[in-house]
Coordinates of C-alpha atoms and ligand atoms in Angstrom, one line a residue:
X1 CA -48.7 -47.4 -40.2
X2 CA -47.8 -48.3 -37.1
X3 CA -43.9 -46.4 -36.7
X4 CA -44.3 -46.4 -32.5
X5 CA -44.3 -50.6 -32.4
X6 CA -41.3 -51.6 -30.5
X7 CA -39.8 -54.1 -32.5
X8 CA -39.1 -56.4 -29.5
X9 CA -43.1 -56.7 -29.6
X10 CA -43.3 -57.6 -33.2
X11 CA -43.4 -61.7 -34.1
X12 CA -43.8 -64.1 -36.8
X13 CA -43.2 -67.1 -37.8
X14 CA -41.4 -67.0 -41.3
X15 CA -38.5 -68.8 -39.9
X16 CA -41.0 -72.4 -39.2
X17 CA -40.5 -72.7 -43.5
X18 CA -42.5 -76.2 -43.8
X19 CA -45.1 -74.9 -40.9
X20 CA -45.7 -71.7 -42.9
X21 CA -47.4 -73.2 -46.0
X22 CA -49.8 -74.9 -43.3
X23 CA -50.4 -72.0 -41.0
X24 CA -51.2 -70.1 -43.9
X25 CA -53.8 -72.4 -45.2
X26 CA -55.5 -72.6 -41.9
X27 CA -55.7 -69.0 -41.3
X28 CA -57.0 -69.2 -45.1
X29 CA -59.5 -71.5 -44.2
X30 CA -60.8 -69.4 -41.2
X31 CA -60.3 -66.4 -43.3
X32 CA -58.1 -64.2 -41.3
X33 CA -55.1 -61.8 -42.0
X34 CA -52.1 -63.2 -41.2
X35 CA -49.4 -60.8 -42.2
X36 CA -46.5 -62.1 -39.8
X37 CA -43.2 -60.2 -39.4
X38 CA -39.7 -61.2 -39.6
X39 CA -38.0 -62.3 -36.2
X40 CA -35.7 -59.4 -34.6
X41 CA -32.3 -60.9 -35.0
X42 CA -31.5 -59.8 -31.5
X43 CA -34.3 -62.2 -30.5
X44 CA -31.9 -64.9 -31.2
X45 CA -28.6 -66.5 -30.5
X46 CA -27.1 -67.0 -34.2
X47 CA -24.4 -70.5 -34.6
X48 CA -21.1 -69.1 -34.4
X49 CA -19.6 -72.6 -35.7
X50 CA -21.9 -72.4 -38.4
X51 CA -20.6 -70.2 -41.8
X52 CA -22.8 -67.3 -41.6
X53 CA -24.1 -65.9 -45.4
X54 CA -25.7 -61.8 -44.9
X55 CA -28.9 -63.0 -46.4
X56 CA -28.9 -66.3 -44.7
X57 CA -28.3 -66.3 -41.4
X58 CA -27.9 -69.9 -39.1
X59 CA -30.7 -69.2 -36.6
X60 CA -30.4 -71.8 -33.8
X61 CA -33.6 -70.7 -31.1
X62 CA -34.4 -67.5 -29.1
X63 CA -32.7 -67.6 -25.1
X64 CA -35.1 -69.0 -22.6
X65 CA -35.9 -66.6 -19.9
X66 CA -37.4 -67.2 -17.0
X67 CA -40.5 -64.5 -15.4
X68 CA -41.4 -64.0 -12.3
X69 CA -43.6 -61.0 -10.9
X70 CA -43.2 -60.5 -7.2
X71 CA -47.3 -59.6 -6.9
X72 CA -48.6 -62.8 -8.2
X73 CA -47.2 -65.3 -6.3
X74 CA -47.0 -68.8 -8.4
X75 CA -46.8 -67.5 -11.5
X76 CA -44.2 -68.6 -13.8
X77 CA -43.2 -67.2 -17.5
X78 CA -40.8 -69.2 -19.1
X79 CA -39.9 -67.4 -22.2
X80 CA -38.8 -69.3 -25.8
X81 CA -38.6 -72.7 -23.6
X82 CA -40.2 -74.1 -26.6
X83 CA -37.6 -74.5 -29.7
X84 CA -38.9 -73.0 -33.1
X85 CA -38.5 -77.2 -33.9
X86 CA -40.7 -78.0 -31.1
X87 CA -43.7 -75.4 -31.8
X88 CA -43.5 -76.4 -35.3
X89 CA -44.3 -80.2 -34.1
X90 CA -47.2 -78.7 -32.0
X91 CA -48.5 -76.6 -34.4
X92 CA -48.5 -79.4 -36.9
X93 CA -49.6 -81.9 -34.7
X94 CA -53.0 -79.4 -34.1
X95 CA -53.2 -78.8 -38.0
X96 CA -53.2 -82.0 -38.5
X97 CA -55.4 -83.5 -36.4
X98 CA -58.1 -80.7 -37.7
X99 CA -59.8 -79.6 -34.6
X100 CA -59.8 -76.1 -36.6
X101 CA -61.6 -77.0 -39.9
X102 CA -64.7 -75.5 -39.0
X103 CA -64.6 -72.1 -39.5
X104 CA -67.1 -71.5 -36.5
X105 CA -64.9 -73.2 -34.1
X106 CA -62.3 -71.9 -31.8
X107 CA -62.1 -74.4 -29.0
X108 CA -61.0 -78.3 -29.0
X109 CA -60.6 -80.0 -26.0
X110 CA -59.2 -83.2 -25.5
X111 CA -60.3 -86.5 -23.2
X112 CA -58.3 -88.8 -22.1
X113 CA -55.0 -90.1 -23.5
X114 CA -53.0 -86.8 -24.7
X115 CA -51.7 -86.9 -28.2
X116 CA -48.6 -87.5 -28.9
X117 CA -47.8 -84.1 -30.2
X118 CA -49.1 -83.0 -26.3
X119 CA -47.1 -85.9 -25.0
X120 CA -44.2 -85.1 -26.1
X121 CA -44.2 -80.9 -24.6
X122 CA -45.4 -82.4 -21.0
X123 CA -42.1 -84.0 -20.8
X124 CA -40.0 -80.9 -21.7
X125 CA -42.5 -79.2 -18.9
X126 CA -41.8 -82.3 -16.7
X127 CA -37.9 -81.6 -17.1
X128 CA -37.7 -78.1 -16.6
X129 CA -37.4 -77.4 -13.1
X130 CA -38.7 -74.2 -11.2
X131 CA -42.5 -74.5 -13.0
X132 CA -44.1 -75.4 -9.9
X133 CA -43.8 -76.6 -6.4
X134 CA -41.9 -79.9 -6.0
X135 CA -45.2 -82.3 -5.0
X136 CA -46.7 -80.2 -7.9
X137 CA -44.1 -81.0 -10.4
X138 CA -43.2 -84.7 -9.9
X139 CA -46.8 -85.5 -9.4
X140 CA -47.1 -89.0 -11.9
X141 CA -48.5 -88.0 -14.6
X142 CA -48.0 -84.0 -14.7
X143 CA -51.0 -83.6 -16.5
X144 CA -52.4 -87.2 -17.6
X145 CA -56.3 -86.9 -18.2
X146 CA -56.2 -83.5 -17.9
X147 CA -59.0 -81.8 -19.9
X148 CA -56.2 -80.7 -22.7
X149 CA -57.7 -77.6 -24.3
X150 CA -56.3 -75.7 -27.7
X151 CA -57.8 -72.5 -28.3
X152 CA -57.7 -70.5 -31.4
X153 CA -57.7 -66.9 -31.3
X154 CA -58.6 -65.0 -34.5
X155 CA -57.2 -61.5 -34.5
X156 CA -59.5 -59.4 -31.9
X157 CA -61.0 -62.6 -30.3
X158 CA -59.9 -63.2 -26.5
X159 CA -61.0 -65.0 -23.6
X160 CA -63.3 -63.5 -20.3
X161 CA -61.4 -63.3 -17.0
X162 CA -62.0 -66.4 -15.1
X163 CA -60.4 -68.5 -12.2
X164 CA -60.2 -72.1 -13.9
X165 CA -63.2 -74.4 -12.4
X166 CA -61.9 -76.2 -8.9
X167 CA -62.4 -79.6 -10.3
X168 CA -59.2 -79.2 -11.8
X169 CA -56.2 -79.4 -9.6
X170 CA -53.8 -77.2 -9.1
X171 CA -50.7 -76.5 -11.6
X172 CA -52.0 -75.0 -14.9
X173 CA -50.3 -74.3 -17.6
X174 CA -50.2 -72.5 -20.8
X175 CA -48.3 -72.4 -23.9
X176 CA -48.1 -69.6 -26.6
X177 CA -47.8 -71.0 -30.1
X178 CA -47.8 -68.5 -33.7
X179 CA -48.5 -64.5 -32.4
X180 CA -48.2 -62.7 -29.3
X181 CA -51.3 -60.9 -27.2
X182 CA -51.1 -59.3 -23.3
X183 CA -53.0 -61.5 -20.7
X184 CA -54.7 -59.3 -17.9
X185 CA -55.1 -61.2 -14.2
X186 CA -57.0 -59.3 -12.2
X187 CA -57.9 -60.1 -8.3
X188 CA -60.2 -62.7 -8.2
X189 CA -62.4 -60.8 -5.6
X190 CA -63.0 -58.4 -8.1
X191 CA -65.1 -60.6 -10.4
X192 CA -68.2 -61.9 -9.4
X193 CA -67.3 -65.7 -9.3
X194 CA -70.4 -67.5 -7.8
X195 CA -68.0 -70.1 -5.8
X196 CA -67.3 -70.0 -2.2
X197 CA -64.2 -72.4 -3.2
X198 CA -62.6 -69.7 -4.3
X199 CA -62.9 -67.0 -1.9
X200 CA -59.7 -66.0 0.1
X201 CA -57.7 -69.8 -0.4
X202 CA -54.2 -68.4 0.0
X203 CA -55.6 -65.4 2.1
X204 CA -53.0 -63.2 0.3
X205 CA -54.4 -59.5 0.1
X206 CA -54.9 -57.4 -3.4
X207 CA -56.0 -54.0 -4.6
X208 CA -59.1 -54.5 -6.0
X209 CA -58.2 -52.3 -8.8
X210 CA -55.3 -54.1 -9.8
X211 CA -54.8 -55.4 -13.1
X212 CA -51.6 -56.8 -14.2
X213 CA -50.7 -57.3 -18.2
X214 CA -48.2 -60.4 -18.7
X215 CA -46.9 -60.5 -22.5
X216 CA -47.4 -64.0 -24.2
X217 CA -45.1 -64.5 -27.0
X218 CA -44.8 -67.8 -29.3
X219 CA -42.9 -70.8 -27.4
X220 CA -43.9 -69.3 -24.0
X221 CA -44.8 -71.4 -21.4
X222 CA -47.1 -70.1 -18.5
X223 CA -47.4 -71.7 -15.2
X224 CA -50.2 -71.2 -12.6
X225 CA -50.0 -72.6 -9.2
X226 CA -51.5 -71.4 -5.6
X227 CA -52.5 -68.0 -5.5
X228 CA -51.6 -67.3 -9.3
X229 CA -54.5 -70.0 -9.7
X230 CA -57.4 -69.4 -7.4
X231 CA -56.5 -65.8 -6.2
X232 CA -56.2 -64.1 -9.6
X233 CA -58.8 -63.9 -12.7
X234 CA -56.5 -64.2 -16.0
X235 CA -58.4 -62.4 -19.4
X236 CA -57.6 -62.1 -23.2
X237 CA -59.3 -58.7 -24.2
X238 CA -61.3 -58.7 -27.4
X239 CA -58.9 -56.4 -29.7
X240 CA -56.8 -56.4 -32.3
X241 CA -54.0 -54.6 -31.1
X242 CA -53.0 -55.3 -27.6
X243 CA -51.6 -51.6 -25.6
X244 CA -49.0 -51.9 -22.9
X245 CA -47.6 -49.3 -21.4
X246 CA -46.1 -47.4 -24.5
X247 CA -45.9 -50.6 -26.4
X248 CA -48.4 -51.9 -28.6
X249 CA -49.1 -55.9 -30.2
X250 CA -51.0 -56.3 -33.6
X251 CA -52.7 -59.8 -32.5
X252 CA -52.4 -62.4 -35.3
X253 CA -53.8 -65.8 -35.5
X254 CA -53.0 -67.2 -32.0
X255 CA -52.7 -70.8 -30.7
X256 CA -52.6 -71.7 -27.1
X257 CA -53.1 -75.5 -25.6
X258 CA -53.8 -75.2 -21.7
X259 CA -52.6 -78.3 -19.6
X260 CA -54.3 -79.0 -16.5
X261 CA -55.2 -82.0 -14.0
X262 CA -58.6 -83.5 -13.4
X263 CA -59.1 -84.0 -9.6
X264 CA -59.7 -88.3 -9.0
X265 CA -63.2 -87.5 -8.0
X266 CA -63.8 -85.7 -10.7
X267 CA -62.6 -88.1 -13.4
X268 CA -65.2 -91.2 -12.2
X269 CA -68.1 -88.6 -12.2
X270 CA -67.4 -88.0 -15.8
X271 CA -68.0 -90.8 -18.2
X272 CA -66.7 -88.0 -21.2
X273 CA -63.1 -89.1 -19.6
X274 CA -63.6 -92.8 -19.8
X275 CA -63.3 -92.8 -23.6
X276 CA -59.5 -92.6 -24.5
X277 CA -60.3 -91.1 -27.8
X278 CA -62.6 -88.8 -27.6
X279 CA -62.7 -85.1 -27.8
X280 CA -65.2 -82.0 -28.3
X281 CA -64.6 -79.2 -30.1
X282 CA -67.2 -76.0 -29.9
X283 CA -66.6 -72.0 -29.5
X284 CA -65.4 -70.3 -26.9
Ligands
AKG1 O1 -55.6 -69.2 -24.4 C1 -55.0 -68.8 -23.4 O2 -54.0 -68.2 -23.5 C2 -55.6 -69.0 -22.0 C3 -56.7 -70.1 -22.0 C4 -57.3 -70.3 -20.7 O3 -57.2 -69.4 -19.8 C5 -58.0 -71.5 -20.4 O4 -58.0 -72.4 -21.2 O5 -58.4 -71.7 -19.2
FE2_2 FE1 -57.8 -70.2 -17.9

């Protein structure tokens, strides 16, 4: 049905076997399709220590690659840095914890002290040098009370373009988990955001008509900082099959969990952070 899809853009998951069973309930549960592909084998480097069977081959975890684009400054891609091991634990650790049991929700966010699942891919972001600037980076914590937030995308559900709210510091990030889709940043003059904060902070200079479409694939970790941040709106469009360039994406069921920072101020004006435990959950 859909011969011109590069195969590069095709993903799945049918490698994560004890995740699967899970995955699949939950996108029962929320009664969505959730056909998933095989893997491209030339996605992955394959044990050559290992004895290799034709039918079953030894797949170890996809290369990491990091992304830069020259236009947006401080934005960073880092491809596959998650192992298929370690977005198994994530995805789990979110299944498990059912933030998604509710068919009408799509959004959980998190208060206070992170889980462990979170814990644990902070450090791995922590350790892996080149996301952000250095007084960004080895800031202690990375992203302790930060307003965690995992978002659930059905097939054709996306997010509007925004600049994330100020009273968040800078140094976002976020990581891709189960399907691919295209994120669109656009200049942030080119949306009306109703915040004076924003306007002109790195005084870098954009088309207005620019909009730039950055592929998020599973186990991808995104990093915002400076003018990728404030000087750039980022958007999921509502589809169900993401177009770029001659390439296209069938979305799937989607997982993302955005790390960020609350400013000091911030965190005393809000007694919601004061409860270690606590967390909200509604629709995006
Ligand atoms: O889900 C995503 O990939 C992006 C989420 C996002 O932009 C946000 O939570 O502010
Ligand atoms: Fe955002």
């Amino acid at each position: 049905m859909y011969e011109d899809l590069s195969n590069e853009e095709l993903f799945g998951i049918s490698d994560y076997s004890d995740t699967d069973d899970k995955v699949e309930e939950l996108s029962n549960n929320l009664s969505s399709s959730n056909e998933m592909s095989e893997p491209q084998s030339s996605d992955y480097e394959v044990s050559s220590s290992s004895p290799l069977t034709e039918n079953e081959p030894t797949i170890i975890s996809p290369k990491p690659k990091l992304i830069t684009l020259p236009s947006i400054i401080g934005l960073i891609l880092y491809e596959n840095l998650l192992t298929h091991e370690q977005q198994s634990e994530l995805i789990n650790g979110i299944i498990e914890a059912n933030y998604f049991d509710n068919p009408e929700t799509n959004q959980a966010m998190c208060f206070g002290t992170l889980p462990s699942f979170i814990h644990r891919v902070i450090e791995i972001i922590s350790n892996t040098p080149g996301f952000f600037p250095d007084e960004i980076q080895h800031r202690d914590p990375l992203f302790d009370q930060a307003r965690s937030i995992i978002n659930l995308y059905r097939p054709g559900e996306g997010i509007a373009g925004h600049v994330d709210l100020p009273r968040f510091e800078d140094g976002i990030v976020v990581i891709s988990l189960l399907s691919s889709c295209v994120m669109r940043f656009r200049p942030s003059s080119e949306v009306d955001i109703d915040n004076s904060f924003y306007e002109n902070k790195f005084k870098d200079v954009h088309d207005a008509y620019e909009m730039i479409p950055v592929t998020l694939r599973p186990g991808s970790v995104l990093a915002l900082n400076g003018p990728a941040r404030y000087n750039w709106t980022h958007e999921i469009e509502e589809t169900e099959i993401d177009e770029i360039g001659d390439k296209k994406i069938i979305r799937s069921l989607r997982i993302s969990v955005t790390l960020r920072k609350m400013k000091k101020d911030q965190l005393l004006s809000n007694k919601d952070d004061s409860n270690p435990f606590s967390f909200e959950i509604k629709k995006r």
